[in-house]
XYZ file of C-alpha atoms in Angstrom:
299
model
C 30.391 -95.359 53.771
C 26.968 -94.796 52.349
C 25.862 -97.129 49.615
C 25.541 -95.836 46.060
C 22.042 -94.719 45.186
C 21.208 -93.866 48.766
C 19.770 -90.426 49.562
C 22.448 -87.799 50.133
C 23.067 -86.779 53.663
C 21.234 -83.571 54.614
C 22.660 -81.484 57.392
C 19.993 -79.774 59.489
C 21.118 -76.730 61.416
C 19.513 -76.048 64.742
C 17.401 -72.853 64.709
C 19.183 -69.816 66.082
C 18.305 -68.952 69.611
C 15.862 -66.046 69.917
C 17.604 -62.867 71.065
C 17.157 -62.126 74.712
C 15.320 -58.912 75.511
C 17.529 -56.175 76.842
C 17.237 -54.955 80.392
C 16.005 -51.600 79.036
C 13.185 -53.285 77.136
C 12.218 -55.308 80.183
C 12.134 -52.277 82.394
C 10.213 -50.006 80.032
C 7.546 -52.428 78.905
C 6.482 -53.156 75.321
C 7.273 -50.348 72.858
C 4.414 -48.784 70.915
C 4.322 -48.734 67.118
C 5.219 -45.331 65.653
C 1.565 -44.312 65.187
C 0.271 -45.889 68.368
C 0.834 -42.676 70.309
C -1.320 -40.862 67.795
C -4.060 -43.463 68.087
C -3.959 -43.199 71.857
C -4.373 -39.413 71.626
C -7.442 -39.883 69.439
C -8.865 -42.458 71.855
C -8.378 -40.124 74.793
C -9.958 -37.246 72.893
C -13.069 -39.297 72.228
C -13.441 -39.869 75.951
C -12.233 -36.601 77.459
C -13.164 -33.946 74.906
C -9.546 -32.725 74.749
C -7.587 -33.407 71.569
C -3.816 -33.091 72.080
C -1.845 -33.455 68.853
C 0.919 -30.926 69.493
C 4.421 -31.454 68.121
C 3.729 -34.518 65.962
C 5.036 -33.154 62.624
C 1.575 -33.521 61.114
C 1.047 -32.206 57.585
C -2.633 -33.092 57.648
C -5.272 -34.159 60.121
C -4.912 -37.872 60.977
C -7.049 -39.922 58.613
C -7.666 -42.511 61.301
C -9.531 -39.847 63.274
C -12.583 -40.919 61.266
C -12.619 -44.079 63.396
C -13.323 -42.088 66.560
C -16.241 -39.966 67.668
C -14.717 -36.510 68.178
C -17.945 -34.534 67.874
C -17.841 -33.534 71.551
C -14.264 -32.232 71.424
C -14.063 -28.991 73.401
C -10.321 -28.261 73.328
C -8.036 -28.946 70.355
C -4.266 -28.425 70.361
C -2.622 -28.818 66.947
C 0.314 -26.543 67.682
C 3.895 -27.113 66.506
C 3.058 -29.163 63.444
C 3.450 -28.636 59.690
C -0.114 -27.896 58.686
C -0.522 -25.743 55.572
C -4.259 -25.202 56.098
C -6.794 -25.336 58.885
C -8.027 -28.943 58.573
C -11.639 -29.208 57.452
C -12.092 -31.908 60.097
C -11.423 -29.259 62.744
C -13.992 -26.911 61.230
C -16.599 -29.632 61.797
C -15.854 -29.874 65.535
C -18.718 -27.529 66.337
C -18.380 -27.965 70.117
C -14.866 -26.482 70.169
C -14.246 -23.782 72.762
C -10.467 -23.421 72.353
C -8.345 -24.026 69.260
C -4.545 -23.825 69.282
C -2.866 -23.709 65.853
C 0.332 -22.021 67.033
C 3.534 -22.575 65.033
C 2.342 -24.194 61.824
C 2.579 -23.078 58.189
C -1.035 -21.964 57.748
C -1.551 -19.358 55.014
C -5.312 -18.858 55.170
C -8.356 -19.472 57.334
C -11.397 -21.029 55.615
C -14.799 -19.376 55.782
C -16.072 -22.586 57.338
C -14.698 -21.586 60.748
C -17.867 -19.541 61.157
C -19.524 -22.842 62.165
C -17.464 -22.855 65.397
C -20.009 -20.830 67.317
C -18.776 -22.052 70.714
C -15.172 -20.980 70.103
C -13.976 -18.464 72.690
C -10.179 -18.717 72.290
C -8.210 -18.934 69.035
C -4.416 -19.043 68.796
C -3.265 -18.731 65.187
C 0.100 -17.170 66.029
C 3.415 -17.914 64.283
C 1.957 -18.906 60.946
C 2.000 -17.419 57.425
C -1.260 -15.448 57.420
C -1.343 -12.324 55.265
C -5.050 -11.663 55.861
C -7.297 -12.083 58.877
C -10.641 -12.920 57.241
C -13.913 -11.355 58.281
C -15.329 -14.780 59.187
C -13.117 -14.816 62.296
C -14.934 -11.695 63.475
C -18.199 -13.613 63.463
C -17.058 -15.892 66.293
C -17.799 -15.402 70.025
C -14.089 -14.998 70.783
C -12.802 -13.711 74.091
C -9.132 -14.299 73.239
C -7.541 -13.907 69.795
C -3.810 -14.350 69.226
C -2.679 -13.696 65.642
C 0.855 -12.558 66.449
C 3.924 -13.402 64.362
C 2.224 -13.569 60.989
C 2.360 -11.381 57.875
C -0.740 -9.271 58.464
C -0.648 -5.738 57.051
C -4.126 -4.778 58.241
C -7.028 -5.831 60.428
C -10.564 -6.048 59.028
C -13.024 -3.281 59.875
C -15.338 -6.057 61.043
C -12.999 -6.541 64.027
C -15.472 -4.349 65.878
C -18.012 -7.189 65.785
C -16.019 -9.126 68.397
C -18.092 -7.665 71.203
C -16.908 -10.255 73.764
C -13.194 -9.970 72.956
C -11.061 -9.353 76.049
C -7.537 -10.058 74.731
C -6.181 -9.197 71.288
C -2.570 -9.913 70.315
C -1.491 -8.950 66.789
C 2.124 -8.210 67.662
C 4.994 -8.902 65.260
C 3.125 -8.288 62.022
C 3.272 -5.585 59.339
C 0.170 -3.597 60.313
C 0.360 0.062 59.287
C -2.858 1.319 60.907
C -5.519 0.111 63.311
C -9.098 0.084 61.982
C -11.496 2.740 63.179
C -13.972 0.155 64.448
C -11.479 -1.234 66.938
C -13.067 1.279 69.295
C -16.174 -0.930 69.380
C -14.407 -3.669 71.335
C -16.100 -2.633 74.562
C -14.902 -5.687 76.515
C -11.224 -5.380 75.511
C -8.818 -5.516 78.459
C -5.486 -6.333 76.794
C -4.210 -5.039 73.451
C -0.787 -5.954 72.067
C 0.295 -4.358 68.771
C 4.037 -4.530 69.474
C 6.447 -4.653 66.506
C 4.279 -3.356 63.696
C 4.426 -0.272 61.451
C 1.733 1.817 63.146
C 2.153 5.602 62.891
C -1.081 6.875 64.447
C -2.991 5.609 67.477
C -6.790 5.850 67.094
C -8.491 8.108 69.624
C -11.343 5.613 70.006
C -9.088 3.403 72.126
C -9.456 5.920 74.943
C -13.026 4.730 75.541
C -12.053 1.078 76.033
C -11.497 -0.509 79.477
C -7.875 -1.380 78.677
C -5.730 -2.726 81.509
C -2.678 -3.601 79.385
C -1.605 -1.774 76.225
C 1.614 -2.502 74.343
C 2.408 -0.437 71.244
C 6.185 -0.594 71.588
C 8.435 -0.866 68.526
C 6.207 1.044 66.120
C 6.372 4.476 64.446
C 4.130 6.455 66.788
C 5.137 10.095 67.316
C 2.141 11.336 69.338
C -0.035 9.900 72.082
C -3.540 11.395 71.817
C -4.370 13.618 74.795
C -7.660 11.754 75.222
C -5.660 8.719 76.385
C -5.472 10.435 79.766
C -8.998 9.023 80.271
C -7.680 5.443 80.386
C -8.250 5.210 84.119
C -8.034 1.395 84.275
C -4.696 1.164 82.488
C -2.090 -0.604 84.630
C 0.579 -1.524 82.077
C 1.683 0.749 79.220
C 4.536 -0.332 76.944
C 5.672 2.324 74.451
C 9.444 2.007 74.074
C 11.145 2.193 70.681
C 8.798 4.738 69.130
C 9.854 8.162 67.747
C 7.674 9.912 70.326
C 7.626 13.712 70.342
C 4.506 14.253 72.416
C 5.057 13.362 75.200
C 8.817 13.812 74.793
C 11.222 11.037 75.731
C 12.188 12.636 79.062
C 8.551 12.361 80.154
C 7.969 8.862 78.796
C 10.900 7.335 80.651
C 9.323 8.437 83.950
C 6.346 6.152 83.476
C 2.586 6.162 83.125
C 1.782 8.680 85.870
C 4.000 11.360 84.343
C 2.743 10.595 80.839
C -0.874 11.055 81.903
C 0.021 14.231 83.774
C 1.601 15.598 80.608
C -1.466 14.652 78.541
C -3.750 16.386 81.051
C -1.699 19.593 80.816
C -1.803 19.423 77.035
C -5.572 18.985 77.167
C -5.918 22.083 79.376
C -3.827 24.114 76.968
C -5.935 22.909 74.090
C -9.138 23.916 75.901
C -7.882 27.441 76.604
C -6.351 28.145 73.224
C -9.570 28.414 71.170
C -11.019 31.001 73.611
C -7.846 33.057 73.493
C -7.799 33.009 69.710
C -11.477 33.940 69.582
C -11.040 36.962 71.880
C -7.994 38.089 69.956
C -9.937 38.222 66.697
C -13.041 39.957 68.074
C -13.611 43.661 68.611
C -14.107 44.475 72.311
C -17.628 45.063 73.554
C -18.329 48.782 74.041
C -18.715 48.353 77.789
C -15.130 47.124 78.001
C -13.670 50.170 76.209
C -11.778 52.712 78.248
C -13.970 55.565 76.944
C -17.292 53.873 77.639
C -20.005 55.882 79.416
C -23.610 54.963 80.245
C -24.813 57.591 77.813
C -22.984 55.861 75.015
C -25.416 52.951 75.327
C -28.409 55.204 75.804
C -28.585 54.458 79.522
C -29.576 57.056 82.070
C -27.451 57.631 85.099
């Protein structure tokens, strides 16, 4: 028995044994912190020129990006995030050639994008855009995808995109195509599917289109001048209230459609002459009672 006044007995517990790592942890190596994958993407972008930040639930551009030199970034993929605006950090990546902003919540494009004078491909599809600003038309774009937005019109300045080869504005609320779309002399593919277009501009006939999709609109007439689209390989026109050509012609395909348009053009060329002759008095020499003497001619 311990003597009175002696220090009380202190029980010291042995430290708990450290948990053993699971077989899964051993086989997969050390796990990265939640933001380590993001940091690695920024590191790789600084070295490769390709910034891949797709599907990371980002609401803004990573603040830690300021720790990396991204000035030489050529390709940027920010698709499938939650961005409300085009990040101003992206606008400063003046070496960008391709920019993918697909499937975000972007409502507007800042005027500052005009600084991206190396940008040749822009994907702004599946966002919340109601206006395509004129500044986009000041870029050297070859591919522009603005499908699945809320656009009700395209700017007249669209004609400034002289290098544009592919334009996709499908699944919007566009009611008419601008007149200056006929200035897109390099355009090969045009997709205006699922809009509210009633009239197709005749100026499209002069473009070197290879693919043209105007299905699911309100078009009733295909201009006869479209028969000149000699390079056209794919024509999608279903789900329109077409009357000219009629449905029984359209279902037969492009060759029959163009044949119909050519016949309509011939009829149109002949009709003015017929109307003109009908309204004019016949020349005396074509009357049944004409004689040389009637014109003062000697026999």
